[in-house]
PDB file of C-alpha atoms in Angstrom:
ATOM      1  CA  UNK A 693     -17.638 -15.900   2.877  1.00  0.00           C
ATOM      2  CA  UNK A 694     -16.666 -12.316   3.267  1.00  0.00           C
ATOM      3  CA  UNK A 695     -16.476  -9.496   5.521  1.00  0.00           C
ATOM      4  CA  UNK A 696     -15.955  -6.207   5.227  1.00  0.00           C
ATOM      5  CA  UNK A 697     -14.592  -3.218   6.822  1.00  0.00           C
ATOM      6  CA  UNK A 698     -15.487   0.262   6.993  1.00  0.00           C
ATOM      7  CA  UNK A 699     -13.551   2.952   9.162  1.00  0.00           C
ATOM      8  CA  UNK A 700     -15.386   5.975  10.216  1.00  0.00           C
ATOM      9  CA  UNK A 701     -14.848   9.765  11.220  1.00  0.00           C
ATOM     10  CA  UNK A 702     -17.507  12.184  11.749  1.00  0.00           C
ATOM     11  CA  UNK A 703     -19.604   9.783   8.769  1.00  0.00           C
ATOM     12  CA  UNK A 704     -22.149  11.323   6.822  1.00  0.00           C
ATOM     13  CA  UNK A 705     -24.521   8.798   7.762  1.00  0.00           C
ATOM     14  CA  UNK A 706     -26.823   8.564   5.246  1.00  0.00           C
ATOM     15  CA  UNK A 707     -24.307   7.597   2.900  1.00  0.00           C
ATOM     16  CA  UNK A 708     -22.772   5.031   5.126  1.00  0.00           C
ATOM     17  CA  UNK A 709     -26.510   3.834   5.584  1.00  0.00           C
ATOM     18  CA  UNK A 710     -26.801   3.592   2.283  1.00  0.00           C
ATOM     19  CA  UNK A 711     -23.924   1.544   1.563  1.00  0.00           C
ATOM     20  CA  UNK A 712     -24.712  -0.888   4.001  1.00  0.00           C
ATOM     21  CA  UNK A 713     -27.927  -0.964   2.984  1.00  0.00           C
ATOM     22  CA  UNK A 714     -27.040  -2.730   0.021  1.00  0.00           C
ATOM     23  CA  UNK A 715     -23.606  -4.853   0.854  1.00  0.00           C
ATOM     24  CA  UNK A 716     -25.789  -6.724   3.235  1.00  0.00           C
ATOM     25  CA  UNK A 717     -27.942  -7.979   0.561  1.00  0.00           C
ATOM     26  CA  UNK A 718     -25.055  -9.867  -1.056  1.00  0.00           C
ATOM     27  CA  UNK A 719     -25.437 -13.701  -0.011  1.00  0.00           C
ATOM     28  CA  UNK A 720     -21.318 -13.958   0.374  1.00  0.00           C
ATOM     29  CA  UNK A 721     -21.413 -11.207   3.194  1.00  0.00           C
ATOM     30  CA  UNK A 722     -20.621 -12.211   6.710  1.00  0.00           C
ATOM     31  CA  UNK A 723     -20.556  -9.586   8.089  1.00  0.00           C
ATOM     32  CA  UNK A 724     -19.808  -5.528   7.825  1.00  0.00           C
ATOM     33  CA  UNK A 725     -17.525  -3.739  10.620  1.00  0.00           C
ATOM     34  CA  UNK A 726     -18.249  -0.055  11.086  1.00  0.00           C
ATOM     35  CA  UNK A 727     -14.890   1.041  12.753  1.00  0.00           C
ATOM     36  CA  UNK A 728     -15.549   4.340  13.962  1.00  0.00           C
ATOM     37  CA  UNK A 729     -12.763   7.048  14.641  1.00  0.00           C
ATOM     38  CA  UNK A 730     -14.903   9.562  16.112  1.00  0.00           C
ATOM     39  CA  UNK A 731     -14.693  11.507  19.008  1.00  0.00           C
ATOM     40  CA  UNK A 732     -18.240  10.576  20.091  1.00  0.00           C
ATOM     41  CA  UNK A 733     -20.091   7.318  20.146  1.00  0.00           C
ATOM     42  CA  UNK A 734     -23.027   7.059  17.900  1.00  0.00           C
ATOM     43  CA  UNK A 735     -26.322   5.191  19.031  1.00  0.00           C
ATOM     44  CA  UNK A 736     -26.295   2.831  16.058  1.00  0.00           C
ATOM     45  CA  UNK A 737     -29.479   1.604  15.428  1.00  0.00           C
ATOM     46  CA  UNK A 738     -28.270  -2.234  13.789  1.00  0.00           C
ATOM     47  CA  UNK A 739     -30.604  -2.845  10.719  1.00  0.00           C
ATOM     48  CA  UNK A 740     -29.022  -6.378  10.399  1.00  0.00           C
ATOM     49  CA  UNK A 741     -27.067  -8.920  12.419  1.00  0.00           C
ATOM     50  CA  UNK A 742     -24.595  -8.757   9.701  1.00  0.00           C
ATOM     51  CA  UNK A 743     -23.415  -5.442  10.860  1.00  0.00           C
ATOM     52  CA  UNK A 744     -21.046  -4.899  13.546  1.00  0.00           C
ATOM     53  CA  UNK A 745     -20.347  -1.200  15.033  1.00  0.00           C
ATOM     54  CA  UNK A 746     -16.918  -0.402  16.763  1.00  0.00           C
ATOM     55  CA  UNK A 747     -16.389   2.553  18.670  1.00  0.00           C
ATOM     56  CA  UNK A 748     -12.655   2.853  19.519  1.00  0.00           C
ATOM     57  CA  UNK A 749     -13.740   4.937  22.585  1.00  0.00           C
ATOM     58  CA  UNK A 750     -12.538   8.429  21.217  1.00  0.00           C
ATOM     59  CA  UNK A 751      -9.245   7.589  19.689  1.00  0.00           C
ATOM     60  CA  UNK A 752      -8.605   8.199  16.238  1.00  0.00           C
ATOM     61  CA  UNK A 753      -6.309   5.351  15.553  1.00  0.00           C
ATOM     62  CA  UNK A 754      -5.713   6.187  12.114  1.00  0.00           C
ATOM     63  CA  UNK A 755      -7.433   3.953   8.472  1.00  0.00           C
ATOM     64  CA  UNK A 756      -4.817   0.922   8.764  1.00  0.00           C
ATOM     65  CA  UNK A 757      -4.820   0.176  12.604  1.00  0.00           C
ATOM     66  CA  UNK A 758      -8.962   0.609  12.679  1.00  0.00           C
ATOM     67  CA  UNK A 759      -9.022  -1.633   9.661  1.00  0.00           C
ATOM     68  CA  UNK A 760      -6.518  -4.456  11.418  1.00  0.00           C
ATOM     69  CA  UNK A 761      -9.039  -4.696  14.085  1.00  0.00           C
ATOM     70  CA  UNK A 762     -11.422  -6.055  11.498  1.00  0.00           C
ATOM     71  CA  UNK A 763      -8.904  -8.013   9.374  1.00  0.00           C
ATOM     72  CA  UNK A 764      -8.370  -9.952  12.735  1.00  0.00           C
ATOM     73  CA  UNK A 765     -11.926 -11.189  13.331  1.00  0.00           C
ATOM     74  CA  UNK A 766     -11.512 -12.198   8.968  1.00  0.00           C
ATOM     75  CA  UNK A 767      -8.099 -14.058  10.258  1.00  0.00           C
ATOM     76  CA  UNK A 768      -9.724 -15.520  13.430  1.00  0.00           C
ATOM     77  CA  UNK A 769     -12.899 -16.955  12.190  1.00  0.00           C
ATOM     78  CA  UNK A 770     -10.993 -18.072   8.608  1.00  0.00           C
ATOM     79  CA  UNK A 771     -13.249 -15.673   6.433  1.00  0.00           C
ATOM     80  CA  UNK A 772     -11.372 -16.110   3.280  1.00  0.00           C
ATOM     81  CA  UNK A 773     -11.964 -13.158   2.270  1.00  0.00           C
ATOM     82  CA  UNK A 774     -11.563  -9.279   3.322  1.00  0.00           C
ATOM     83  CA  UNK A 775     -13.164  -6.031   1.405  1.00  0.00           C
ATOM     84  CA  UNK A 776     -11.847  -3.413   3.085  1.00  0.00           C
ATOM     85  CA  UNK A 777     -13.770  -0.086   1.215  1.00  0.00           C
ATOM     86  CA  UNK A 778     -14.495   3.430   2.067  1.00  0.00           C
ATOM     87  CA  UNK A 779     -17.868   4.966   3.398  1.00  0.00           C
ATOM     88  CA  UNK A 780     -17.938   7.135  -0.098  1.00  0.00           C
ATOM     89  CA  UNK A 781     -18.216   4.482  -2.200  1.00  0.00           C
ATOM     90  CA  UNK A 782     -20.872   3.373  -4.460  1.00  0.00           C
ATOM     91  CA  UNK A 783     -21.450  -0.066  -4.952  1.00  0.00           C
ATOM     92  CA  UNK A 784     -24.251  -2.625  -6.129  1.00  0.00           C
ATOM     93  CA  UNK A 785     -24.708  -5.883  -4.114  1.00  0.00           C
ATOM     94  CA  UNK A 786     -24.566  -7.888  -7.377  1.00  0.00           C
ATOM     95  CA  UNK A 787     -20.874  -6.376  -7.963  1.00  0.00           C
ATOM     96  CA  UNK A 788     -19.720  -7.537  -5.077  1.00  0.00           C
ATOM     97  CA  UNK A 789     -21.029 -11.276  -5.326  1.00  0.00           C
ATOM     98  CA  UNK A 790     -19.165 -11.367  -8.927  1.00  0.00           C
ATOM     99  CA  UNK A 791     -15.884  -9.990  -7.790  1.00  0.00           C
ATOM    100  CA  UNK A 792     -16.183 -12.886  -5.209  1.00  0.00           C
ATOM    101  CA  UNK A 793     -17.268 -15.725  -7.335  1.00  0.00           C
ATOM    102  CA  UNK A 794     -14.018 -13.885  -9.480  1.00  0.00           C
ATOM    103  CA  UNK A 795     -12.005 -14.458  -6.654  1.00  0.00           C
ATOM    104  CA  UNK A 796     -13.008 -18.065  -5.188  1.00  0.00           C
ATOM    105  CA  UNK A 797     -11.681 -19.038  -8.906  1.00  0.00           C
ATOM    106  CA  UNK A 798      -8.697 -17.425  -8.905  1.00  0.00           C
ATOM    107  CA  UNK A 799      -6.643 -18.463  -6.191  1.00  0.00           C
ATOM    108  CA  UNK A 800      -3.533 -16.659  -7.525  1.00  0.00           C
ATOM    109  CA  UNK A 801      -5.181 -13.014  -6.908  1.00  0.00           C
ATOM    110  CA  UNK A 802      -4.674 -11.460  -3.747  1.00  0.00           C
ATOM    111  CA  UNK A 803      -6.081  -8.364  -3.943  1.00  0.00           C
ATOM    112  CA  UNK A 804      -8.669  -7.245  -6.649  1.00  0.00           C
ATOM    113  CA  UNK A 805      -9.483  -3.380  -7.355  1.00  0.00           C
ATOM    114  CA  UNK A 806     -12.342  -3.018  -9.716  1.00  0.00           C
ATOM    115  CA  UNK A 807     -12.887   0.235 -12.357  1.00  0.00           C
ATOM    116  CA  UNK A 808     -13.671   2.941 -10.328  1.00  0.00           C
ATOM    117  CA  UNK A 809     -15.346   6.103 -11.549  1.00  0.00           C
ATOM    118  CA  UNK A 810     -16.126   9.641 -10.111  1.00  0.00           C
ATOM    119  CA  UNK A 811     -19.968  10.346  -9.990  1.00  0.00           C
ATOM    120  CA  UNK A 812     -19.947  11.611 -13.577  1.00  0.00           C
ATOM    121  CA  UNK A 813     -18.564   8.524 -15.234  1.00  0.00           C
ATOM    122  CA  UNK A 814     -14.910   9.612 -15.581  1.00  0.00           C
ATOM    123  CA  UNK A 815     -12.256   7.262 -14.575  1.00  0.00           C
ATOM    124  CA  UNK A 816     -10.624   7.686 -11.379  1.00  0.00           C
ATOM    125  CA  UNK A 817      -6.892   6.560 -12.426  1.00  0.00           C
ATOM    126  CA  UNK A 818      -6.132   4.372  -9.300  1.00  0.00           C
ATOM    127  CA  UNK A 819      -4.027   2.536 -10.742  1.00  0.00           C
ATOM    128  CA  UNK A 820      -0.044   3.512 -10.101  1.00  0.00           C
ATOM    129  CA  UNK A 821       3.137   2.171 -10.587  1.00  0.00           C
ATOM    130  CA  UNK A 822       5.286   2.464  -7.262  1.00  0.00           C
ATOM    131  CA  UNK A 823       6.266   6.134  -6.355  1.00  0.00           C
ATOM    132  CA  UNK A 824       9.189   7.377  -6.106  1.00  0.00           C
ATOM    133  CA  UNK A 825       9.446  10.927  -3.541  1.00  0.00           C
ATOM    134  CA  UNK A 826       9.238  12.776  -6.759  1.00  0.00           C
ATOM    135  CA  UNK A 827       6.192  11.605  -8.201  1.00  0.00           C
ATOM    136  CA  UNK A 828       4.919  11.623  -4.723  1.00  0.00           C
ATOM    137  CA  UNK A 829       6.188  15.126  -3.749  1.00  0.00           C
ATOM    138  CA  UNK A 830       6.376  16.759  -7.147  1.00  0.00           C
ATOM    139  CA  UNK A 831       2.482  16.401  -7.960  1.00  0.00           C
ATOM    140  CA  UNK A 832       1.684  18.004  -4.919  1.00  0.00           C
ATOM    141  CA  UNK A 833       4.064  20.703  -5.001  1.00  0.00           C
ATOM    142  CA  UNK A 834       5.350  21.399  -8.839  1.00  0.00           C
ATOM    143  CA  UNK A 835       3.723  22.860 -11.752  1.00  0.00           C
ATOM    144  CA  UNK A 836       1.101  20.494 -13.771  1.00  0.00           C
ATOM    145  CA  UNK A 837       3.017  21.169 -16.639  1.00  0.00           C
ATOM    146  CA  UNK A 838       6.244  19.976 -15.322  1.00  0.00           C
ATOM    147  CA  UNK A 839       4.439  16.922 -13.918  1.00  0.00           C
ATOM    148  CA  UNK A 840       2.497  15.842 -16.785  1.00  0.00           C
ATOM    149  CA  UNK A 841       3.551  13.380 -18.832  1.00  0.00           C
ATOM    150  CA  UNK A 842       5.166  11.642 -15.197  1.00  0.00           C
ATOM    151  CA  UNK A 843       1.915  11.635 -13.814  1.00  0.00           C
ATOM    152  CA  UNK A 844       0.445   9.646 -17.067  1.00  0.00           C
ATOM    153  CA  UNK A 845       3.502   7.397 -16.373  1.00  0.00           C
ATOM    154  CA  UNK A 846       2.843   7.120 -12.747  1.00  0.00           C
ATOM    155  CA  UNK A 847      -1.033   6.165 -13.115  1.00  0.00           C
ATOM    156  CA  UNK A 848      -0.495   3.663 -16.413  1.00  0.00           C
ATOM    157  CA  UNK A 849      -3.164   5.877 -18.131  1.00  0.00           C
ATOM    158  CA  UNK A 850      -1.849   4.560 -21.396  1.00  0.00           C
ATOM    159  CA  UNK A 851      -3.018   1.005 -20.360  1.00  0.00           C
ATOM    160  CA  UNK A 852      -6.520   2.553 -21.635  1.00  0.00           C
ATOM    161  CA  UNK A 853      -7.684   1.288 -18.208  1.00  0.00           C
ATOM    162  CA  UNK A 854     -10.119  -1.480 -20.262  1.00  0.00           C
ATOM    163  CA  UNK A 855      -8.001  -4.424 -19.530  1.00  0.00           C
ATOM    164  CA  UNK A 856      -6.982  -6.296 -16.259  1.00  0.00           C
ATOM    165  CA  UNK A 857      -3.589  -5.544 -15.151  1.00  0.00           C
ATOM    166  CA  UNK A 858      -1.032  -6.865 -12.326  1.00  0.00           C
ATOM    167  CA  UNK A 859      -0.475  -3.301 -10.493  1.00  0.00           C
ATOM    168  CA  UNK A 860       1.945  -3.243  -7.368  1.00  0.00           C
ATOM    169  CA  UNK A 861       0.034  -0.098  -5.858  1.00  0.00           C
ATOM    170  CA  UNK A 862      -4.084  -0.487  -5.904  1.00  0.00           C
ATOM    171  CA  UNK A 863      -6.147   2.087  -3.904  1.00  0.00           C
ATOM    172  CA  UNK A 864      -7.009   1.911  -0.282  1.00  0.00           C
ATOM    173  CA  UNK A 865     -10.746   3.105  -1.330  1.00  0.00           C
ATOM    174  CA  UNK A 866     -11.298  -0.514  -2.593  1.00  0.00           C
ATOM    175  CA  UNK A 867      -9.088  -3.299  -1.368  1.00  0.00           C
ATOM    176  CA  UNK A 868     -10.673  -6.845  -1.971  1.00  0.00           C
ATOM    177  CA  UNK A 869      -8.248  -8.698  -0.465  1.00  0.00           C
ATOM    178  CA  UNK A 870      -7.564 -12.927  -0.228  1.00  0.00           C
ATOM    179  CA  UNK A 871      -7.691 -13.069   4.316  1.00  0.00           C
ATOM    180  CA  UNK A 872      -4.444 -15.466   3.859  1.00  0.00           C
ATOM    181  CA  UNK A 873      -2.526 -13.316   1.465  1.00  0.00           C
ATOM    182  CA  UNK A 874      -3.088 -10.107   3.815  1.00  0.00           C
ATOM    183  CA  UNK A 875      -2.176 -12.578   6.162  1.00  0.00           C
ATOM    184  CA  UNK A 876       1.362 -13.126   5.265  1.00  0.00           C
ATOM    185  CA  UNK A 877       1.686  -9.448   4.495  1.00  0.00           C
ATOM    186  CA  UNK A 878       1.095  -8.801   8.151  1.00  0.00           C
ATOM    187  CA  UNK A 879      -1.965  -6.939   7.292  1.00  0.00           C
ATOM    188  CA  UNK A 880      -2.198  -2.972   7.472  1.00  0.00           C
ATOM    189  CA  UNK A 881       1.689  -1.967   8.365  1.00  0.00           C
ATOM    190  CA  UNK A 882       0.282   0.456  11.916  1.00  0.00           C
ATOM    191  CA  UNK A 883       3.123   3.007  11.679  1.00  0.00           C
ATOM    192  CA  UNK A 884       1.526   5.159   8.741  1.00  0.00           C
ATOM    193  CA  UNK A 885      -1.888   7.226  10.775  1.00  0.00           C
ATOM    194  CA  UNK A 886      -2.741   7.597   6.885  1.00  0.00           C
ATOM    195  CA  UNK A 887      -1.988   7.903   2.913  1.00  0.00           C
ATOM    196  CA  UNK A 888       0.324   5.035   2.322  1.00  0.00           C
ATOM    197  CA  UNK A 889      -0.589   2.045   4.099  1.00  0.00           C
ATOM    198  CA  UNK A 890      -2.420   0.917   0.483  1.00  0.00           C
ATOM    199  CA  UNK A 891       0.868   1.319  -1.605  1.00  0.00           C
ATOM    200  CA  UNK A 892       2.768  -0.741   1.484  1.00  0.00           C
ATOM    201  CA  UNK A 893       0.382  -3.228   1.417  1.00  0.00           C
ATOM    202  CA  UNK A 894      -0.636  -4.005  -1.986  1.00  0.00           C
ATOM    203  CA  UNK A 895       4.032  -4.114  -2.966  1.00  0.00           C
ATOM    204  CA  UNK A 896       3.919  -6.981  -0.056  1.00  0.00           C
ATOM    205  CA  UNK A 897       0.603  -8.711  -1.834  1.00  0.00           C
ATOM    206  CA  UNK A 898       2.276  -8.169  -4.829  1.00  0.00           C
ATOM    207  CA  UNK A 899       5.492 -10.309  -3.867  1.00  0.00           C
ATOM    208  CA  UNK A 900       3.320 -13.435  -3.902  1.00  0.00           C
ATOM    209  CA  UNK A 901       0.213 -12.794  -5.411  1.00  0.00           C
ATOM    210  CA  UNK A 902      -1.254 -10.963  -8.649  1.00  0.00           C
ATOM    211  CA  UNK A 903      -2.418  -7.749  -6.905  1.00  0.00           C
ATOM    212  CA  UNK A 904      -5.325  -7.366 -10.166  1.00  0.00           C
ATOM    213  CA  UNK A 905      -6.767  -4.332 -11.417  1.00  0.00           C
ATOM    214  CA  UNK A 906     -10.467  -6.062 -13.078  1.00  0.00           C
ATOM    215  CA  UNK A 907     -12.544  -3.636 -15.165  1.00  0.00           C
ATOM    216  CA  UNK A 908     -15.275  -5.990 -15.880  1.00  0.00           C
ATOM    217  CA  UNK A 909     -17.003  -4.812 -12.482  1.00  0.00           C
ATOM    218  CA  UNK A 910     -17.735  -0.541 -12.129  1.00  0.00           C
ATOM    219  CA  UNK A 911     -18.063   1.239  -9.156  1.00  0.00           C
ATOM    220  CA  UNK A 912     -17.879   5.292  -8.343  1.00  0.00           C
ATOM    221  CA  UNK A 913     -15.903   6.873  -5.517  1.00  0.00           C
ATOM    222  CA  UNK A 914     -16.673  10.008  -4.120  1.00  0.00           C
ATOM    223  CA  UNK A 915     -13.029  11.453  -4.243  1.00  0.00           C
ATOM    224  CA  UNK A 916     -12.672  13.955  -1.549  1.00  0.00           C
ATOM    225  CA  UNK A 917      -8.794  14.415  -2.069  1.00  0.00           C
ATOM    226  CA  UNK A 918      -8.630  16.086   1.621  1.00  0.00           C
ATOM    227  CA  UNK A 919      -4.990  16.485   1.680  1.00  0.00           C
ATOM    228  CA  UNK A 920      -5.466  19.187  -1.242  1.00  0.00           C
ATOM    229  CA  UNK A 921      -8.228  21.053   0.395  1.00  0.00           C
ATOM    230  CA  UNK A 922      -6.708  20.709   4.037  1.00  0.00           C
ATOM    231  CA  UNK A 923      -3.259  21.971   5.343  1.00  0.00           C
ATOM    232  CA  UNK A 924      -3.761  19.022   8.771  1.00  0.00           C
ATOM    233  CA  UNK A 925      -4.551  16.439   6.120  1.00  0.00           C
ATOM    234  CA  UNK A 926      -1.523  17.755   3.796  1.00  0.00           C
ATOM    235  CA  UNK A 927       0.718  17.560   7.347  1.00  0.00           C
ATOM    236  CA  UNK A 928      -0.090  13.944   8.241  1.00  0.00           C
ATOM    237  CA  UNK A 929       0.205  12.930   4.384  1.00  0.00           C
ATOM    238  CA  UNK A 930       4.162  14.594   4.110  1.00  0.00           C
ATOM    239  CA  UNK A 931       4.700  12.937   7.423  1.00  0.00           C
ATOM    240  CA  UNK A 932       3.422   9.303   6.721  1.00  0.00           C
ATOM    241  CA  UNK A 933       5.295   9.348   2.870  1.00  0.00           C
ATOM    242  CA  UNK A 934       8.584  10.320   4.680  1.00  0.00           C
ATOM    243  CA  UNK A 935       8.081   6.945   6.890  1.00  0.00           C
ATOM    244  CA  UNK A 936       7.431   5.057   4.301  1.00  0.00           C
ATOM    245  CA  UNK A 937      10.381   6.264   2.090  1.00  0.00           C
ATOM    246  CA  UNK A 938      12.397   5.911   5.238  1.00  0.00           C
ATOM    247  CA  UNK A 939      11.340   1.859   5.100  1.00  0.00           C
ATOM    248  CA  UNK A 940      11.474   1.316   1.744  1.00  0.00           C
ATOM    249  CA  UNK A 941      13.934   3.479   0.450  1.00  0.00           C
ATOM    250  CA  UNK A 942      14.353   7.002  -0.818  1.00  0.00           C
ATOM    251  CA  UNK A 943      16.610   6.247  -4.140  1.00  0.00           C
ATOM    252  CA  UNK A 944      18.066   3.117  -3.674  1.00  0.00           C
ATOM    253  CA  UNK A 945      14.289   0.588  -3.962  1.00  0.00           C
ATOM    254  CA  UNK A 946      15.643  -2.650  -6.068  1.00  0.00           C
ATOM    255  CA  UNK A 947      11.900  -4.037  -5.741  1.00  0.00           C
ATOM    256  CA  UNK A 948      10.365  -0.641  -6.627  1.00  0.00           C
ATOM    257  CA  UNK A 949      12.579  -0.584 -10.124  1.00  0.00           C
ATOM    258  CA  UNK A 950      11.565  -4.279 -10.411  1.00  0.00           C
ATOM    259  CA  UNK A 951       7.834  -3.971  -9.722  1.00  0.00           C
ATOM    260  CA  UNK A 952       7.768  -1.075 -12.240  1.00  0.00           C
ATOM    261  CA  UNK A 953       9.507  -2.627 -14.987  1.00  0.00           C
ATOM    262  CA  UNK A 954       7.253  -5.417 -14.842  1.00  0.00           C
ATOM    263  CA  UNK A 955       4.517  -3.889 -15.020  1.00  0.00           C
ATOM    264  CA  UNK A 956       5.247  -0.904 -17.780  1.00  0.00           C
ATOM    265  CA  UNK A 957       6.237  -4.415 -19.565  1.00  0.00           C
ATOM    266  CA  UNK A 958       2.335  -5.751 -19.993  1.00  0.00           C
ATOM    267  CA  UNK A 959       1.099  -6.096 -22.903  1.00  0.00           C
ATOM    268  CA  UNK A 960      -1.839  -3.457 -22.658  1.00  0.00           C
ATOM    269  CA  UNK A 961       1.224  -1.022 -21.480  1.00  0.00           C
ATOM    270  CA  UNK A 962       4.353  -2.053 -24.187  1.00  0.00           C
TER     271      UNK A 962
END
């Protein structure tokens, strides 16, 4: 079985509606958490038993702690598996039962992004090799130009993104995730509020599991990029990449030049 976890903050709610409209109509959901951020409790109005609304009584705890709270029930009740998704995603029931029935035959994956698309068809390249502060720091701050061809680098767009491929940093907007591998990663690390708790998590997957990028399955993202449109957002992302350079290392990453060389090393990327 499967559950799944969606954190809230002032939700469009026809949108989250309609998402949960339709994961509840795939047989291998549990059940759906709606972790909600917001200042004010909404009178949800429960269409199923499947879903499960969380207020977190006015606190805005941040995407990785409100997630943990529903990774816990997954790890309690032995769900063996987690989705943990955005409310801006688009996604057909029957997708999800495949990537499942993918992933009750592969034990070795622990984490499972599918293609994802913007609403116009175009890739979304969600795929990235581990950042250093300058691919990080310079594509927010430098020149396109001067960023260019180390942004290609950075988000394997030579791969062609047609072919599955072991990726040590998956998006959070997707994260199909094996309960027991995000189990011994110690789930959602709770001292980023935001940004990088996906690239933490999927390099810890990634030490023990193939952390798969699958094309054969499509969804679309509604990419708001709020960090680029919002000076807050752009604080709280700065702040949350210094922690996580300050855990994992600035210049000095031994795993991060390991993880990378493996994976430029794939065939689809040699």
């Amino acid at each position: 079985m499967l559950n799944i976890s969606i954190v809230l903050y002032h939700p469009n709610w026809d949108e989250v509606n309609s998402l949960v409209a339709e994961l509840i109509q795939a047989r291998c959901v549990r059940k759906v958490y709606l972790v909600d951020n917001s200042p004010e409790k909404t009178n949800y109005d429960k269409p199923s038993t499947k879903i499960r609304y969380l207020w977190n009584k006015g606190r805005n705890l941040g995407y990785g702690v409100a997630h943990n709270i529903a990774i816990r029930e997954s790890v309690w009740y032995k769900t063996p598996f987690h989705l943990v998704m955005n409310s801006d995603i688009v996604v057909k029931h029957e997708d999800i039962e495949t990537i499942f029935a993918f992933m009750l035959d592969h034990p070795e994956v622990g984490q499972l992004m599918p293609h994802i698309t913007y609403p116009n068809g175009d890739t979304q390249y969600l795929c990235k090799l581990l950042p250093t502060p300058l691919d990080v720091f310079g594509r927010r701050f430098l020149p396109d130009w001067l960023m260019r061809h180390r942004n290609e680098r950075y988000e394997l767009r030579r791969s062609g993104y047609d072919k599955p491929m072991n990726v040590p940093y998956l998006s959070g907007c997707f994260m199909f995730l094996r309960t027991e591998a995000v189990l011994k990663a110690r789930l959602f690390d709770e001292r980023y509020f935001m940004y990088p708790e996906d690239i933490d998590l999927t390099r810890t997957i990634h030490r023990d599991y193939i952390t798969l990028y699958w094309p054969q399955v499509t969804i679309i993202h509604n990419h708001a990029q709020g960090s680029y449109k919002n000076p807050h957002l752009l604080k709280i992302h700065v702040v949350n990449m210094c922690r996580y350079f300050n855990k994992w290392g600035w210049i000095w990453d031994k795993e991060r030049r390991l993880f990378n060389r493996l994976t430029l090393q794939q065939p689809c990327l040699s």
